[in-house]
Amino acid sequence: QAQQPDSGGWLVQPGASLPLSCEASGRTSRMYTLAWFRQAPGKDREFVAAIRWSGDGTYYADSVRGRFSISKDSAKNTARLQMNSLKPEDTAVYYCARTSRRLITSQVRQIYEYESWDQGTQVTVSS
């Protein structure tokens, strides 16, 4: 069961699931790419998952592949990161990032390829 403390983040137990959503900013097209990155205390921001709005590509970090799933709802202009089997090492601030460009495979994991970022959501996985 996920709890949302007053700070606005999420507190979940190991093994739990949690969805994050992100609204695509502005006018999206088949060229759009949206991603999630995360940053744990004392660590660099790292790539988590990405999706092309054209529907021809989803990408995952090795650490989350098989547990996390990224999808989009073009009608609602939103994307969803479904996080399952959460582990304490998934604890981090999760950031949604967007670009109006269709990134190629070698680009989707690069922070500097994204122009628009949200403020981040704290996710804490702890018993």
mmCIF file of C-alpha atoms in Angstrom:
data_model
loop_
_atom_site.group_PDB
_atom_site.id
_atom_site.type_symbol
_atom_site.label_atom_id
_atom_site.label_comp_id
_atom_site.label_asym_id
_atom_site.label_seq_id
_atom_site.Cartn_x
_atom_site.Cartn_y
_atom_site.Cartn_z
ATOM 1 C CA GLN A 1 0.000 0.000 0.000
ATOM 2 C CA ALA A 2 1.419 3.347 -0.992
ATOM 3 C CA GLN A 3 1.349 6.254 1.396
ATOM 4 C CA GLN A 4 1.737 9.842 0.442
ATOM 5 C CA PRO A 5 3.286 11.866 3.258
ATOM 6 C CA ASP A 6 2.657 15.558 3.555
ATOM 7 C CA SER A 7 5.883 16.171 1.631
ATOM 8 C CA GLY A 8 4.094 15.023 -1.520
ATOM 9 C CA GLY A 9 6.242 12.004 -2.253
ATOM 10 C CA TRP A 10 5.383 8.335 -1.994
ATOM 11 C CA LEU A 11 6.326 5.774 0.646
ATOM 12 C CA VAL A 12 5.904 2.134 -0.346
ATOM 13 C CA GLN A 13 6.986 -1.208 1.036
ATOM 14 C CA PRO A 14 9.435 -3.476 -0.783
ATOM 15 C CA GLY A 15 7.649 -5.612 -3.330
ATOM 16 C CA ALA A 16 4.853 -3.099 -3.808
ATOM 17 C CA SER A 17 3.743 -1.437 -7.037
ATOM 18 C CA LEU A 18 3.365 2.241 -7.806
ATOM 19 C CA PRO A 19 2.383 4.087 -10.968
ATOM 20 C CA LEU A 20 3.789 7.481 -11.895
ATOM 21 C CA SER A 21 2.189 9.657 -14.517
ATOM 22 C CA CYS A 22 3.495 12.513 -16.582
ATOM 23 C CA GLU A 23 1.706 14.948 -18.817
ATOM 24 C CA ALA A 24 3.355 15.577 -22.143
ATOM 25 C CA SER A 25 3.929 19.299 -22.458
ATOM 26 C CA GLY A 26 2.699 21.256 -25.400
ATOM 27 C CA ARG A 27 1.733 19.759 -28.685
ATOM 28 C CA THR A 28 2.922 16.216 -29.130
ATOM 29 C CA SER A 29 3.566 14.487 -32.399
ATOM 30 C CA ARG A 30 5.027 11.279 -33.662
ATOM 31 C CA MET A 31 8.417 12.926 -33.167
ATOM 32 C CA TYR A 32 7.969 13.257 -29.392
ATOM 33 C CA THR A 33 10.049 11.352 -26.847
ATOM 34 C CA LEU A 34 9.329 11.147 -23.119
ATOM 35 C CA ALA A 35 11.466 9.591 -20.407
ATOM 36 C CA TRP A 36 11.869 9.092 -16.700
ATOM 37 C CA PHE A 37 15.144 9.599 -14.887
ATOM 38 C CA ARG A 38 15.843 9.213 -11.190
ATOM 39 C CA GLN A 39 18.335 10.533 -8.692
ATOM 40 C CA ALA A 40 19.147 8.891 -5.394
ATOM 41 C CA PRO A 41 20.823 10.821 -2.562
ATOM 42 C CA GLY A 42 24.499 11.331 -3.281
ATOM 43 C CA LYS A 43 24.261 9.839 -6.764
ATOM 44 C CA ASP A 44 24.058 11.151 -10.298
ATOM 45 C CA ARG A 45 20.772 11.345 -12.136
ATOM 46 C CA GLU A 46 20.258 8.171 -14.128
ATOM 47 C CA PHE A 47 18.034 6.974 -16.946
ATOM 48 C CA VAL A 48 15.074 4.748 -16.055
ATOM 49 C CA ALA A 49 12.814 4.372 -19.096
ATOM 50 C CA ALA A 50 11.767 6.149 -22.278
ATOM 51 C CA ILE A 51 9.065 5.944 -24.920
ATOM 52 C CA ARG A 52 8.690 7.347 -28.414
ATOM 53 C CA TRP A 53 5.280 8.859 -29.131
ATOM 54 C CA SER A 54 5.432 7.262 -32.561
ATOM 55 C CA GLY A 55 4.969 3.938 -30.760
ATOM 56 C CA ASP A 56 8.037 2.319 -32.258
ATOM 57 C CA GLY A 57 10.259 2.224 -29.203
ATOM 58 C CA THR A 58 10.424 1.737 -25.466
ATOM 59 C CA TYR A 59 13.671 1.626 -23.561
ATOM 60 C CA TYR A 60 14.632 0.548 -20.058
ATOM 61 C CA ALA A 61 17.630 0.647 -17.775
ATOM 62 C CA ASP A 62 18.930 -2.806 -16.972
ATOM 63 C CA SER A 63 18.154 -2.248 -13.303
ATOM 64 C CA VAL A 64 14.418 -1.897 -13.943
ATOM 65 C CA ARG A 65 13.806 -4.042 -17.024
ATOM 66 C CA GLY A 66 11.149 -6.640 -16.286
ATOM 67 C CA ARG A 67 9.836 -4.710 -13.286
ATOM 68 C CA PHE A 68 8.967 -1.305 -14.725
ATOM 69 C CA SER A 69 6.783 -0.606 -17.728
ATOM 70 C CA ILE A 70 6.373 2.663 -19.630
ATOM 71 C CA SER A 71 3.307 3.404 -21.739
ATOM 72 C CA LYS A 72 1.445 6.344 -23.247
ATOM 73 C CA ASP A 73 -2.110 7.510 -23.688
ATOM 74 C CA SER A 74 -2.081 9.691 -26.766
ATOM 75 C CA ALA A 75 -5.697 10.748 -26.288
ATOM 76 C CA LYS A 76 -4.923 12.108 -22.811
ATOM 77 C CA ASN A 77 -1.434 13.282 -23.738
ATOM 78 C CA THR A 78 0.046 11.451 -20.781
ATOM 79 C CA ALA A 79 2.610 8.762 -20.096
ATOM 80 C CA ARG A 80 2.699 6.235 -17.299
ATOM 81 C CA LEU A 81 5.562 4.488 -15.560
ATOM 82 C CA GLN A 82 4.248 1.384 -13.845
ATOM 83 C CA MET A 83 6.724 0.301 -11.197
ATOM 84 C CA ASN A 84 6.353 -3.230 -9.842
ATOM 85 C CA SER A 85 8.353 -5.310 -7.384
ATOM 86 C CA LEU A 86 9.895 -2.169 -5.939
ATOM 87 C CA LYS A 87 13.175 -2.502 -4.084
ATOM 88 C CA PRO A 88 14.853 -0.225 -1.514
ATOM 89 C CA GLU A 89 17.442 0.635 -4.170
ATOM 90 C CA ASP A 90 14.647 2.166 -6.273
ATOM 91 C CA THR A 91 14.397 4.937 -3.685
ATOM 92 C CA ALA A 92 15.022 8.210 -5.502
ATOM 93 C CA VAL A 93 13.474 11.360 -6.872
ATOM 94 C CA TYR A 94 11.876 10.464 -10.199
ATOM 95 C CA TYR A 95 11.862 13.079 -12.948
ATOM 96 C CA CYS A 96 9.800 13.149 -16.113
ATOM 97 C CA ALA A 97 11.657 14.588 -19.100
ATOM 98 C CA ARG A 98 10.428 15.496 -22.575
ATOM 99 C CA THR A 99 11.727 16.475 -25.960
ATOM 100 C CA SER A 100 9.961 17.338 -29.180
ATOM 101 C CA ARG A 101 12.500 15.295 -31.115
ATOM 102 C CA ARG A 102 12.371 11.660 -32.024
ATOM 103 C CA LEU A 103 15.507 10.434 -30.305
ATOM 104 C CA ILE A 104 17.453 7.536 -31.674
ATOM 105 C CA THR A 105 18.483 4.624 -29.496
ATOM 106 C CA SER A 106 21.862 6.086 -28.552
ATOM 107 C CA GLN A 107 20.234 9.342 -27.452
ATOM 108 C CA VAL A 108 17.295 8.279 -25.271
ATOM 109 C CA ARG A 109 19.461 7.643 -22.201
ATOM 110 C CA GLN A 110 21.222 11.018 -22.321
ATOM 111 C CA ILE A 111 20.038 13.705 -19.903
ATOM 112 C CA TYR A 112 21.107 16.546 -22.200
ATOM 113 C CA GLU A 113 18.770 15.398 -24.997
ATOM 114 C CA TYR A 114 15.659 16.488 -23.076
ATOM 115 C CA GLU A 115 14.506 20.107 -22.886
ATOM 116 C CA SER A 116 11.587 19.965 -20.479
ATOM 117 C CA TRP A 117 11.713 18.542 -16.954
ATOM 118 C CA ASP A 118 9.193 18.376 -14.166
ATOM 119 C CA GLN A 119 10.076 19.070 -10.525
ATOM 120 C CA GLY A 120 10.390 15.427 -9.561
ATOM 121 C CA THR A 121 8.540 13.012 -7.298
ATOM 122 C CA GLN A 122 10.129 11.395 -4.270
ATOM 123 C CA VAL A 123 9.640 7.630 -4.115
ATOM 124 C CA THR A 124 10.841 5.889 -0.963
ATOM 125 C CA VAL A 125 10.834 2.111 -0.758
ATOM 126 C CA SER A 126 11.165 1.016 2.828
ATOM 127 C CA SER A 127 9.612 -1.360 5.315
#
